[in-house]
Short mmCIF file of C-alpha atoms and ligand atoms in Angstrom, two decimals:
data_model
loop_
_atom_site.label_atom_id
_atom_site.label_comp_id
_atom_site.label_asym_id
_atom_site.label_seq_id
_atom_site.Cartn_x
_atom_site.Cartn_y
_atom_site.Cartn_z
CA UNK A 124 -49.75 20.61 11.46
CA UNK A 125 -48.66 18.82 14.51
CA UNK A 126 -47.52 20.45 17.26
CA UNK A 127 -46.51 19.56 20.74
CA UNK A 128 -48.97 21.43 23.30
CA UNK A 129 -48.86 22.26 26.74
CA UNK A 130 -50.44 24.98 29.15
CA UNK A 131 -48.25 25.22 31.99
CA UNK A 132 -49.10 28.93 32.53
CA UNK A 133 -52.91 28.36 32.91
CA UNK A 134 -52.63 25.26 34.60
CA UNK A 135 -50.59 26.66 37.70
CA UNK A 136 -51.65 30.55 37.74
CA UNK A 137 -55.21 31.59 39.11
CA UNK A 138 -57.80 32.53 36.48
CA UNK A 139 -60.39 34.98 36.40
CA UNK A 140 -63.70 33.43 37.18
CA UNK A 141 -65.28 35.77 34.99
CA UNK A 142 -65.45 34.53 31.40
CA UNK A 143 -67.49 37.44 29.32
CA UNK A 144 -65.12 40.02 27.40
CA UNK A 145 -66.58 42.91 29.31
CA UNK A 146 -63.43 45.74 30.52
CA UNK A 147 -63.24 44.82 34.37
CA UNK A 148 -60.73 45.22 37.06
CA UNK A 149 -59.39 41.62 37.45
CA UNK A 150 -58.12 41.22 40.75
CA UNK A 151 -57.01 37.42 42.31
CA UNK A 152 -56.04 36.75 39.15
CA UNK A 153 -53.18 36.61 36.45
CA UNK A 154 -55.18 36.46 33.25
CA UNK A 155 -58.69 35.81 31.64
CA UNK A 156 -60.03 33.56 29.22
CA UNK A 157 -60.57 34.90 25.70
CA UNK A 158 -61.88 34.31 22.44
CA UNK A 159 -59.87 35.67 19.70
CA UNK A 160 -61.96 37.52 16.87
CA UNK A 161 -63.11 36.38 13.79
CA UNK A 162 -61.66 38.19 11.11
CA UNK A 163 -63.02 39.40 8.08
CA UNK A 164 -60.75 37.77 5.39
CA UNK A 165 -57.15 36.74 7.11
CA UNK A 166 -54.44 36.61 4.46
CA UNK A 167 -50.88 35.42 5.27
CA UNK A 168 -48.25 37.94 4.40
CA UNK A 169 -45.08 36.47 5.72
CA UNK A 170 -44.04 33.47 7.76
CA UNK A 171 -40.75 32.98 9.85
CA UNK A 172 -39.14 29.63 8.56
CA UNK A 173 -36.81 30.06 11.58
CA UNK A 174 -39.53 30.16 13.95
CA UNK A 175 -41.60 27.46 12.22
CA UNK A 176 -38.41 25.26 12.97
CA UNK A 177 -38.00 26.18 16.28
CA UNK A 178 -41.77 25.18 17.00
CA UNK A 179 -41.70 21.81 15.32
CA UNK A 180 -43.50 22.69 12.27
CA UNK A 181 -42.79 22.69 8.41
CA UNK A 182 -43.02 25.23 5.43
CA UNK A 183 -46.02 23.27 4.28
CA UNK A 184 -47.70 23.38 7.50
CA UNK A 185 -47.80 27.13 6.81
CA UNK A 186 -49.37 26.55 3.72
CA UNK A 187 -52.21 25.19 5.21
CA UNK A 188 -55.64 26.50 6.04
CA UNK A 189 -55.48 25.69 9.72
CA UNK A 190 -52.03 27.43 10.00
CA UNK A 191 -53.81 30.71 8.62
CA UNK A 192 -56.87 30.17 10.79
CA UNK A 193 -55.11 29.50 14.01
CA UNK A 194 -52.73 32.42 13.63
CA UNK A 195 -55.23 35.02 12.72
CA UNK A 196 -57.16 33.53 15.59
CA UNK A 197 -60.17 32.20 13.43
CA UNK A 198 -59.92 28.88 14.93
CA UNK A 199 -58.97 27.75 18.47
CA UNK A 200 -57.00 24.52 18.53
CA UNK A 201 -58.88 21.94 20.09
CA UNK A 202 -57.84 21.49 24.09
CA UNK A 203 -56.63 24.77 23.87
CA UNK A 204 -57.73 27.91 26.58
CA UNK A 205 -56.80 31.23 25.05
CA UNK A 206 -56.25 33.91 27.56
CA UNK A 207 -54.93 37.62 28.06
CA UNK A 208 -52.74 38.30 30.66
CA UNK A 209 -53.35 40.82 33.58
CA UNK A 210 -50.75 43.30 34.55
CA UNK A 211 -50.35 47.04 35.51
CA UNK A 212 -47.39 49.47 35.04
CA UNK A 213 -45.48 52.72 35.35
CA UNK A 214 -46.12 54.79 32.54
CA UNK A 215 -43.54 57.75 31.79
CA UNK A 216 -42.87 57.84 35.33
CA UNK A 217 -46.38 57.21 37.00
CA UNK A 218 -48.37 54.64 38.05
CA UNK A 219 -51.18 53.80 35.67
CA UNK A 220 -52.97 50.78 37.24
CA UNK A 221 -54.40 47.70 35.70
CA UNK A 222 -53.27 47.51 31.72
CA UNK A 223 -53.26 44.16 30.87
CA UNK A 224 -53.38 42.42 27.47
CA UNK A 225 -55.26 44.88 25.45
CA UNK A 226 -54.47 43.65 22.15
CA UNK A 227 -52.55 40.42 22.86
CA UNK A 228 -54.15 37.09 23.20
CA UNK A 229 -52.17 34.50 24.18
CA UNK A 230 -53.20 30.91 22.29
CA UNK A 231 -51.17 28.35 23.84
CA UNK A 232 -47.89 26.98 24.72
CA UNK A 233 -45.73 24.45 22.34
CA UNK A 234 -42.89 22.43 23.58
CA UNK A 235 -40.41 21.45 21.10
CA UNK A 236 -36.15 20.29 21.35
CA UNK A 237 -36.67 20.70 25.21
CA UNK A 238 -38.09 24.55 25.02
CA UNK A 239 -41.47 25.91 26.11
CA UNK A 240 -42.70 28.86 24.04
CA UNK A 241 -45.71 30.80 24.43
CA UNK A 242 -47.85 32.09 20.98
CA UNK A 243 -49.41 35.18 21.37
CA UNK A 244 -51.82 37.10 18.75
CA UNK A 245 -51.35 40.62 18.71
CA UNK A 246 -54.39 42.41 17.31
CA UNK A 247 -56.55 39.79 17.55
CA UNK A 248 -59.29 41.60 19.00
CA UNK A 249 -60.72 42.92 22.45
CA UNK A 250 -59.79 41.62 25.98
CA UNK A 251 -60.94 42.40 29.19
CA UNK A 252 -57.95 44.78 29.41
CA UNK A 253 -58.51 46.62 26.37
CA UNK A 254 -59.92 49.68 28.25
CA UNK A 255 -61.17 52.13 25.64
CA UNK A 256 -59.42 50.60 22.71
CA UNK A 257 -60.30 48.15 20.16
CA UNK A 258 -57.73 45.51 20.74
CA UNK A 259 -56.56 45.80 17.00
CA UNK A 260 -53.68 46.30 15.47
CA UNK A 261 -52.78 48.09 12.01
CA UNK A 262 -50.44 46.75 9.19
CA UNK A 263 -47.94 49.50 10.22
CA UNK A 264 -47.16 48.34 13.16
CA UNK A 265 -47.28 44.81 12.84
CA UNK A 266 -44.62 45.04 9.91
CA UNK A 267 -42.82 46.97 12.42
CA UNK A 268 -42.87 44.62 14.97
CA UNK A 269 -42.63 41.71 12.85
CA UNK A 270 -39.47 42.53 10.96
CA UNK A 271 -37.55 44.05 14.08
CA UNK A 272 -38.05 41.24 16.54
CA UNK A 273 -36.53 38.82 14.10
CA UNK A 274 -33.84 41.18 13.12
CA UNK A 275 -33.09 41.51 16.79
CA UNK A 276 -32.81 38.16 17.38
CA UNK A 277 -30.42 37.90 14.02
CA UNK A 278 -28.23 40.99 15.95
CA UNK A 279 -27.84 38.62 19.07
CA UNK A 280 -30.13 40.93 21.21
CA UNK A 281 -32.31 38.98 23.46
CA UNK A 282 -36.03 39.28 22.06
CA UNK A 283 -39.62 38.07 21.82
CA UNK A 284 -39.85 36.24 18.06
CA UNK A 285 -42.26 36.46 15.75
CA UNK A 286 -43.41 33.60 13.80
CA UNK A 287 -46.02 35.34 11.44
CA UNK A 288 -47.74 38.46 9.88
CA UNK A 289 -51.22 38.29 8.45
CA UNK A 290 -53.96 40.79 6.98
CA UNK A 291 -57.29 40.53 8.89
CA UNK A 292 -59.07 41.63 6.54
CA UNK A 293 -60.89 44.18 8.38
CA UNK A 294 -60.57 47.77 8.36
CA UNK A 295 -58.76 49.48 11.65
CA UNK A 296 -59.69 53.46 12.71
CA UNK A 297 -56.48 55.15 13.93
CA UNK A 298 -55.50 58.94 14.62
CA UNK A 299 -51.65 57.94 13.32
CA UNK A 300 -50.64 61.66 15.34
CA UNK A 301 -53.49 61.89 17.72
CA UNK A 302 -55.03 65.27 15.93
CA UNK A 303 -57.75 64.32 15.38
CA UNK A 304 -57.66 63.28 11.80
CA UNK A 305 -58.48 59.66 12.13
CA UNK A 306 -58.69 57.36 9.17
CA UNK A 307 -59.14 53.88 8.19
CA UNK A 308 -56.21 51.48 7.87
CA UNK A 309 -55.76 47.68 7.13
CA UNK A 310 -55.71 45.82 10.01
CA UNK A 311 -53.08 42.96 10.76
CA UNK A 312 -52.04 40.21 13.31
CA UNK A 313 -48.51 39.14 14.26
CA UNK A 314 -48.04 35.82 15.93
CA UNK A 315 -45.70 36.10 18.62
CA UNK A 316 -43.32 33.89 20.40
CA UNK A 317 -41.73 34.18 23.77
CA UNK A 318 -40.57 31.47 26.76
CA UNK A 319 -42.79 34.05 28.93
CA UNK A 320 -44.67 37.33 28.40
CA UNK A 321 -44.51 38.14 31.95
CA UNK A 322 -43.59 41.96 32.26
CA UNK A 323 -42.53 43.67 35.52
CA UNK A 324 -45.95 45.00 35.39
CA UNK A 325 -47.54 41.62 35.90
CA UNK A 326 -45.58 41.80 39.28
CA UNK A 327 -46.61 45.59 40.19
CA UNK A 328 -50.51 44.64 39.49
CA UNK A 329 -50.74 42.25 42.67
CA UNK A 330 -48.23 44.17 44.92
CA UNK A 331 -50.67 47.32 44.10
CA UNK A 332 -53.56 45.54 45.42
CA UNK A 333 -51.97 44.05 48.47
CA UNK A 334 -52.65 40.81 46.61
CA UNK A 335 -49.55 39.05 48.42
CA UNK A 336 -50.97 35.36 48.08
CA UNK A 337 -51.11 35.59 43.92
CA UNK A 338 -47.97 37.69 44.09
CA UNK A 339 -46.17 34.94 45.93
CA UNK A 340 -48.17 32.08 43.43
CA UNK A 341 -46.89 34.06 40.60
CA UNK A 342 -43.21 34.35 41.80
CA UNK A 343 -42.83 30.68 42.87
CA UNK A 344 -44.33 29.84 39.12
CA UNK A 345 -41.72 32.22 37.31
CA UNK A 346 -38.84 30.74 39.24
CA UNK A 347 -39.67 26.98 39.29
CA UNK A 348 -40.47 27.84 35.42
CA UNK A 349 -37.68 30.17 33.88
CA UNK A 350 -35.06 30.48 37.01
CA UNK A 351 -35.09 26.83 38.11
CA UNK A 352 -31.41 27.08 38.95
CA UNK A 353 -32.18 29.14 42.19
CA UNK A 354 -33.87 26.16 43.35
CA UNK A 355 -37.04 26.05 45.84
CA UNK A 356 -38.43 29.11 46.07
CA UNK A 357 -37.89 31.05 49.73
CA UNK A 358 -36.73 34.38 50.72
CA UNK A 359 -33.38 33.78 49.54
CA UNK A 360 -34.59 32.80 46.17
CA UNK A 361 -36.38 35.84 45.63
CA UNK A 362 -33.78 38.18 46.18
CA UNK A 363 -31.43 36.00 43.56
CA UNK A 364 -34.89 35.88 41.00
CA UNK A 365 -34.62 39.78 41.31
CA UNK A 366 -30.72 39.97 40.58
CA UNK A 367 -31.07 37.59 37.97
CA UNK A 368 -34.01 39.78 36.60
CA UNK A 369 -31.74 42.66 36.82
CA UNK A 370 -28.88 41.14 35.25
CA UNK A 371 -30.75 39.93 32.01
CA UNK A 372 -32.13 43.52 31.47
CA UNK A 373 -28.76 45.14 31.92
CA UNK A 374 -27.25 42.81 29.41
CA UNK A 375 -30.67 43.44 27.00
CA UNK A 376 -29.99 47.26 27.55
CA UNK A 377 -26.47 47.28 27.04
CA UNK A 378 -27.05 45.49 23.38
CA UNK A 379 -29.53 48.21 22.90
CA UNK A 380 -26.84 50.57 23.04
CA UNK A 381 -24.22 48.72 21.16
CA UNK A 382 -26.86 48.38 18.07
CA UNK A 383 -28.72 52.02 18.56
CA UNK A 384 -32.14 50.66 19.81
CA UNK A 385 -34.28 52.94 21.12
CA UNK A 386 -36.78 51.37 22.48
CA UNK A 387 -39.20 54.07 22.98
CA UNK A 388 -41.56 53.32 25.66
CA UNK A 389 -39.77 51.80 28.40
CA UNK A 390 -42.82 51.94 30.76
CA UNK A 391 -42.74 48.74 33.28
CA UNK A 392 -45.69 46.78 31.62
CA UNK A 393 -42.99 46.79 28.61
CA UNK A 394 -40.12 45.37 30.57
CA UNK A 395 -39.81 41.84 29.92
CA UNK A 396 -39.12 39.67 33.33
CA UNK A 397 -36.32 37.46 31.73
CA UNK A 398 -35.02 40.23 30.12
CA UNK A 399 -36.17 39.91 26.86
CA UNK A 400 -36.97 42.93 24.15
CA UNK A 401 -40.86 43.19 23.90
CA UNK A 402 -43.53 45.11 22.40
CA UNK A 403 -41.95 47.03 19.25
CA UNK A 404 -44.17 49.87 19.54
CA UNK A 405 -42.73 53.47 18.43
CA UNK A 406 -38.96 52.31 18.66
CA UNK A 407 -36.57 53.39 16.25
CA UNK A 408 -32.70 53.31 15.37
CA UNK A 409 -30.36 55.70 15.62
CA UNK A 410 -29.01 57.38 12.42
CA UNK A 411 -26.85 60.28 13.48
CA UNK A 412 -25.19 59.62 17.03
CA UNK A 413 -27.48 61.53 19.24
CA UNK A 414 -27.88 60.41 22.95
CA UNK A 415 -31.00 62.80 23.31
CA UNK A 416 -32.74 61.09 20.78
CA UNK A 417 -36.48 59.57 21.02
CA UNK A 418 -38.57 58.59 18.23
CA UNK A 419 -41.48 58.51 20.27
CA UNK A 420 -43.54 61.60 19.66
CA UNK A 421 -45.77 61.40 22.79
CA UNK A 422 -42.49 61.61 24.55
CA UNK A 423 -40.85 64.50 22.71
CA UNK A 424 -41.12 67.23 25.67
CA UNK A 425 -39.60 65.10 28.31
CA UNK A 426 -37.40 62.47 26.29
CA UNK A 427 -37.67 60.14 29.54
CA UNK A 428 -36.88 57.13 26.89
CA UNK A 429 -34.12 59.03 24.71
CA UNK A 430 -31.33 56.61 23.71
CA UNK A 431 -28.73 57.66 26.41
CA UNK A 432 -31.17 57.31 29.23
CA UNK A 433 -32.11 53.59 28.41
CA UNK A 434 -29.54 51.82 31.12
CA UNK A 435 -30.98 54.29 33.87
CA UNK A 436 -34.77 54.03 32.92
CA UNK A 437 -33.87 50.25 33.30
CA UNK A 438 -32.54 50.49 36.98
CA UNK A 439 -35.58 52.99 37.37
CA UNK A 440 -37.87 50.21 36.33
CA UNK A 441 -35.91 47.50 38.77
CA UNK A 442 -36.97 49.89 41.50
CA UNK A 443 -40.66 49.61 40.81
CA UNK A 444 -40.00 45.74 40.52
CA UNK A 445 -38.00 45.68 43.68
CA UNK A 446 -41.08 47.53 45.52
CA UNK A 447 -43.61 45.09 43.94
CA UNK A 448 -41.44 42.02 45.49
CA UNK A 449 -40.84 43.20 48.84
CA UNK A 450 -44.04 42.11 50.29
CA UNK A 451 -42.03 38.58 49.71
CA UNK A 452 -39.17 39.36 51.35
CA UNK A 453 -39.57 42.07 54.41
CA UNK A 454 -36.40 43.31 54.05
CA UNK A 455 -34.96 45.79 51.83
CA UNK A 456 -31.18 45.32 52.40
CA UNK A 457 -30.83 42.30 49.44
CA UNK A 458 -33.15 44.11 47.20
CA UNK A 459 -31.17 47.27 47.50
CA UNK A 460 -27.74 45.35 46.98
CA UNK A 461 -28.98 44.21 43.57
CA UNK A 462 -29.92 47.82 42.56
CA UNK A 463 -26.50 49.26 43.79
CA UNK A 464 -25.06 46.18 41.99
CA UNK A 465 -26.86 47.07 38.75
CA UNK A 466 -25.89 50.94 38.83
CA UNK A 467 -22.03 49.88 39.16
CA UNK A 468 -22.20 46.81 36.58
CA UNK A 469 -24.16 49.39 34.35
CA UNK A 470 -21.07 51.89 33.48
CA UNK A 471 -18.73 48.61 33.66
CA UNK A 472 -20.40 46.54 31.24
CA UNK A 473 -21.44 49.62 29.01
CA UNK A 474 -17.54 50.62 28.92
CA UNK A 475 -17.13 46.68 27.73
CA UNK A 476 -19.41 46.76 24.90
CA UNK A 477 -18.03 50.31 23.72
CA UNK A 478 -14.43 48.54 24.10
CA UNK A 479 -15.59 45.78 21.96
CA UNK A 480 -16.93 48.67 19.44
CA UNK A 481 -13.84 49.88 18.68
CA UNK A 482 -11.87 46.55 18.73
CA UNK A 483 -9.61 47.04 22.06
CA UNK A 484 -9.49 43.30 23.22
CA UNK A 485 -7.65 44.59 26.71
CA UNK A 486 -8.53 47.15 29.25
CA UNK A 487 -6.88 50.17 30.37
CA UNK A 488 -7.92 52.83 33.00
CA UNK A 489 -8.09 55.64 30.38
CA UNK A 490 -10.09 53.78 28.11
CA UNK A 491 -13.47 55.82 29.51
CA UNK A 492 -11.85 58.71 28.32
CA UNK A 493 -10.98 57.36 24.98
CA UNK A 494 -14.86 56.59 24.64
CA UNK A 495 -16.29 59.71 26.17
CA UNK A 496 -14.16 61.40 23.65
CA UNK A 497 -15.08 59.42 20.70
CA UNK A 498 -18.93 59.86 21.96
CA UNK A 499 -18.29 63.87 22.04
CA UNK A 500 -16.70 63.64 18.34
CA UNK A 501 -19.73 61.72 17.06
CA UNK A 502 -21.94 64.52 18.30
CA UNK A 503 -20.13 67.51 16.48
CA UNK A 504 -21.97 66.84 13.33
CA UNK A 505 -24.65 64.70 12.69
CA UNK A 506 -23.01 61.09 12.19
CA UNK A 507 -24.49 58.05 11.34
CA UNK A 508 -24.10 55.58 14.04
CA UNK A 509 -24.27 52.19 12.15
CA UNK A 510 -21.99 53.77 9.52
CA UNK A 511 -19.24 55.33 11.48
CA UNK A 512 -18.37 52.07 13.76
CA UNK A 513 -18.65 49.61 10.82
CA UNK A 514 -15.98 51.27 8.92
CA UNK A 515 -14.14 52.31 11.82
CA UNK A 516 -12.89 48.79 11.30
CA UNK A 517 -10.90 49.80 8.46
CA UNK A 518 -8.55 51.85 10.67
CA UNK A 519 -5.09 51.21 10.55
CA UNK A 520 -3.54 52.53 13.68
CA UNK A 521 0.00 52.88 11.66
CA UNK A 522 -1.79 55.54 9.54
CA UNK A 523 -3.92 57.64 11.93
CA UNK A 524 -4.00 60.43 9.40
CA UNK A 525 -6.62 58.34 7.06
CA UNK A 526 -9.05 57.94 9.76
CA UNK A 527 -11.16 60.85 8.86
CA UNK A 528 -11.17 59.61 5.23
CA UNK A 529 -12.41 56.21 6.48
CA UNK A 530 -15.39 57.62 8.06
CA UNK A 531 -16.42 60.24 5.66
CA UNK A 532 -19.30 58.65 4.33
CA UNK A 533 -20.76 58.73 7.76
CA UNK A 534 -21.39 61.80 8.13
CA UNK A 535 -24.69 63.85 6.75
CA UNK A 536 -23.42 66.76 5.56
CA UNK A 537 -19.89 66.96 4.90
CA UNK A 538 -19.87 70.99 4.87
CA UNK A 539 -20.77 70.90 8.49
CA UNK A 540 -17.50 69.34 9.12
CA UNK A 541 -15.56 72.00 9.62
CA UNK A 542 -11.63 72.55 10.48
CA UNK A 543 -12.02 72.65 13.84
CA UNK A 544 -14.32 69.69 13.88
CA UNK A 545 -11.54 67.61 11.57
CA UNK A 546 -9.05 68.65 14.06
CA UNK A 547 -10.92 67.25 17.21
CA UNK A 548 -11.33 63.64 15.06
CA UNK A 549 -7.63 63.79 14.13
CA UNK A 550 -6.37 64.21 17.95
CA UNK A 551 -9.17 61.15 18.68
CA UNK A 552 -7.49 58.87 15.75
CA UNK A 553 -4.01 59.76 17.27
CA UNK A 554 -4.99 58.58 20.69
CA UNK A 555 -6.66 55.71 19.65
CA UNK A 556 -3.92 54.75 17.27
CA UNK A 557 -1.71 54.98 20.47
CA UNK A 558 -4.19 52.77 22.17
CA UNK A 559 -4.38 50.19 19.72
CA UNK A 560 -0.77 49.99 19.68
CA UNK A 561 -0.36 48.87 23.30
CA UNK A 562 -3.55 46.27 22.57
CA UNK A 563 -2.05 42.98 21.88
CA UNK A 564 -4.48 41.85 19.14
CA UNK A 565 -3.79 41.70 15.80
CA UNK A 566 -5.12 43.62 13.02
CA UNK A 567 -6.88 40.90 11.43
CA UNK A 568 -8.51 39.70 14.38
CA UNK A 569 -9.46 43.48 15.31
CA UNK A 570 -11.19 44.04 12.37
CA UNK A 571 -13.37 40.66 12.43
CA UNK A 572 -14.12 41.30 16.15
CA UNK A 573 -15.22 45.07 15.52
CA UNK A 574 -17.30 43.59 12.22
CA UNK A 575 -19.26 40.72 14.76
CA UNK A 576 -20.18 43.63 17.05
CA UNK A 577 -20.88 46.70 14.44
CA UNK A 578 -23.80 45.56 12.41
CA UNK A 579 -23.60 46.64 8.70
CA UNK A 580 -27.34 46.50 8.10
CA UNK A 581 -30.17 47.45 10.68
CA UNK A 582 -34.01 48.01 10.14
CA UNK A 583 -33.47 52.04 9.52
CA UNK A 584 -36.79 53.91 10.05
CA UNK A 585 -36.76 54.34 6.84
CA UNK A 586 -36.62 51.21 5.72
CA UNK A 587 -39.75 49.76 7.47
CA UNK A 588 -41.71 52.90 6.36
CA UNK A 589 -40.95 51.90 2.70
CA UNK A 590 -41.60 48.39 3.33
CA UNK A 591 -44.66 49.51 5.16
CA UNK A 592 -45.77 51.93 1.98
CA UNK A 593 -45.32 48.94 -0.67
CA UNK A 594 -47.43 46.64 1.81
CA UNK A 595 -50.67 49.01 1.75
CA UNK A 596 -50.36 48.69 -1.59
CA UNK A 597 -50.25 45.10 -1.83
CA UNK A 598 -46.81 44.63 -2.51
CA UNK A 599 -44.81 42.52 0.43
CA UNK A 600 -41.74 41.66 -1.36
CA UNK A 601 -39.99 44.27 0.31
CA UNK A 602 -40.55 42.87 3.66
CA UNK A 603 -39.33 39.47 2.15
CA UNK A 604 -36.33 41.49 0.83
CA UNK A 605 -35.58 43.02 4.37
CA UNK A 606 -36.46 39.88 6.31
CA UNK A 607 -33.87 38.12 4.44
CA UNK A 608 -31.29 40.82 4.82
CA UNK A 609 -31.46 41.23 8.51
CA UNK A 610 -30.58 37.54 9.00
CA UNK A 611 -27.36 38.46 8.53
CA UNK A 612 -26.68 41.61 9.67
CA UNK A 613 -23.10 41.25 10.31
CA UNK A 614 -22.35 39.97 6.98
CA UNK A 615 -20.88 41.87 4.07
CA UNK A 616 -23.83 41.28 1.61
CA UNK A 617 -22.49 43.42 -1.68
CA UNK A 618 -25.90 42.96 -3.36
CA UNK A 619 -27.71 45.09 -0.99
CA UNK A 620 -24.85 47.54 -0.30
CA UNK A 621 -27.98 50.05 -0.74
CA UNK A 622 -29.14 49.35 2.39
CA UNK A 623 -25.86 50.55 3.91
CA UNK A 624 -26.28 54.01 3.87
CA UNK A 625 -27.66 57.20 5.26
CA UNK A 626 -31.21 57.97 5.90
CA UNK A 627 -32.23 59.87 2.56
CA UNK A 628 -33.15 63.21 3.30
CA UNK A 629 -36.79 62.84 2.46
CA UNK A 630 -37.36 60.50 5.70
CA UNK A 631 -35.69 63.08 7.84
CA UNK A 632 -39.12 64.77 8.78
CA UNK A 633 -41.37 61.90 7.66
CA UNK A 634 -44.47 60.44 10.06
CA UNK A 635 -42.98 56.84 10.65
CA UNK A 636 -39.53 57.61 9.62
CA UNK A 637 -38.35 60.16 12.49
CA UNK A 638 -41.76 60.35 14.04
CA UNK A 639 -43.68 57.50 15.21
CA UNK A 640 -46.66 57.53 18.22
CA UNK A 641 -48.22 54.82 20.41
CA UNK A 642 -51.31 54.47 18.43
CA UNK A 643 -50.87 51.27 16.36
P1 LIG B 290 -48.51 49.77 24.78
O1 LIG B 290 -47.79 51.40 25.31
O2 LIG B 290 -48.57 49.44 23.29
O3 LIG B 290 -47.53 48.61 25.50
O4 LIG B 290 -49.73 49.31 25.23
C1 LIG B 290 -49.96 49.76 26.75
C2 LIG B 290 -51.22 49.43 27.04
O5 LIG B 290 -52.33 49.89 26.16
C3 LIG B 290 -50.91 48.07 27.00
O6 LIG B 290 -52.04 47.36 27.98
C4 LIG B 290 -51.93 47.67 25.73
O7 LIG B 290 -52.67 46.03 25.99
C5 LIG B 290 -52.93 48.49 25.34
N1 LIG B 290 -53.29 48.82 24.12
C6 LIG B 290 -52.56 49.58 23.30
N2 LIG B 290 -53.18 49.78 21.92
C7 LIG B 290 -54.51 48.98 22.10
C8 LIG B 290 -55.64 48.37 21.59
N3 LIG B 290 -55.63 49.26 20.19
N4 LIG B 290 -56.55 48.04 21.78
C9 LIG B 290 -56.55 47.92 23.58
N5 LIG B 290 -55.55 47.78 23.93
C10 LIG B 290 -54.74 48.53 23.57
MG1 LIG B 291 -47.05 47.04 25.64
#
């Protein structure tokens, strides 16, 4: 295994001078050196061939003892110094102080094909940021992160990646539903990959401590490393940097809305400074199109992070980042302009994305009404988002009365589709047909375009759960099957048609399928 190892992060940013592994507040530093925990009996479950290639490794490399040991934390590669990052965050709307990598340990950076990647283990043991927890991860959450981050990549959604999924061989105690019934589960480790794991909270923690010096060092590093096109860091570049972060985050969240992904815990410590989907915890996929849906049981009361609120929550989080950057700029105007622009662009880009989902290639003033009425129709009775949009590409404007037939299989309870609901839909299909008539695109191109933005296959919550149930019994075939299926989410895969189906009834209220907690 030959890797082109670098360490720009640790060589350019200040380290915590303390190197023991005690829980502590870490000041004047961006990270602490830490050694991953030795595991009892590590065992690889799956490796992403795409990520091996991206990092300059071969499939044979992945079969070596060294690979297993490095990516479960049992061996530290020579010349590398693993570290945990310090960050804070606003959790569910409240400042939570220092959080940090409590169960993530960065190993090293790899440069390949002119790209720099940070390699990180999730679940490799305690760090100074572990607070009251154990620094470990269980198989269930690791399967979910591993499968979903690669699936998101293939869907074209900006995301961190995953290289490997392994069992640690250790047992981990978890109270899944926080109801006083803890149980032992299999421990696991995912190796995650990203150009950067910096979060909004990495900047907020320094601002909260009035440590403007370290804040400036970190912002300058981030600009020089990841936003080099902005030129040398100065006040103007800081505002531009904030604008880039805002636009990248917007792009990310519009993709989430497009594919029906609900992150579940959009705290500022879980928002990447590069606008990548990060920290796959109690996320979920919309089944019925329901703006008020969240998979996260911890958020059931307030539903702060429900599907329909995600673009607004990004804006709320950007306000917190603006506050953190302010000490370097000392002028609110530029930052406020960025936030105002986000608010405006949010609606424009959402509308544009929705136009693409219904195959419109041109823009008309009243498209917003057409799309609003569609969203209202989708909520009249439980209607599967993935199926309805995918099937809509078969709609023929010359034959609008066929519309209901085309989307029929997306209804969870066909008996619930009353005459009144049918009438609403038929009216919508009439307006849609009129609108399509005025659109210059050919029927063939329209269908192709729609099928390239409306996935046929997503990682439905129950699919991940089935893979987890098998994996807990030592059977990893479904993990591999789903991993491969989700590499081509927009393709027709007739052999796998069974995954193009509504959530089965047994999964409606099952823990892991519709209810998830942060405890993983
Ligand atoms: P999350 O909501 O998963 O993003 O986690 C919020 C914070 O809790 C982060 O600082 C995590 O590192 C930390 N955390 C979550 N789970 C654990 C764990 N098992 N051990 C240590 N820290 C954890
Ligand atoms: Mg997190």
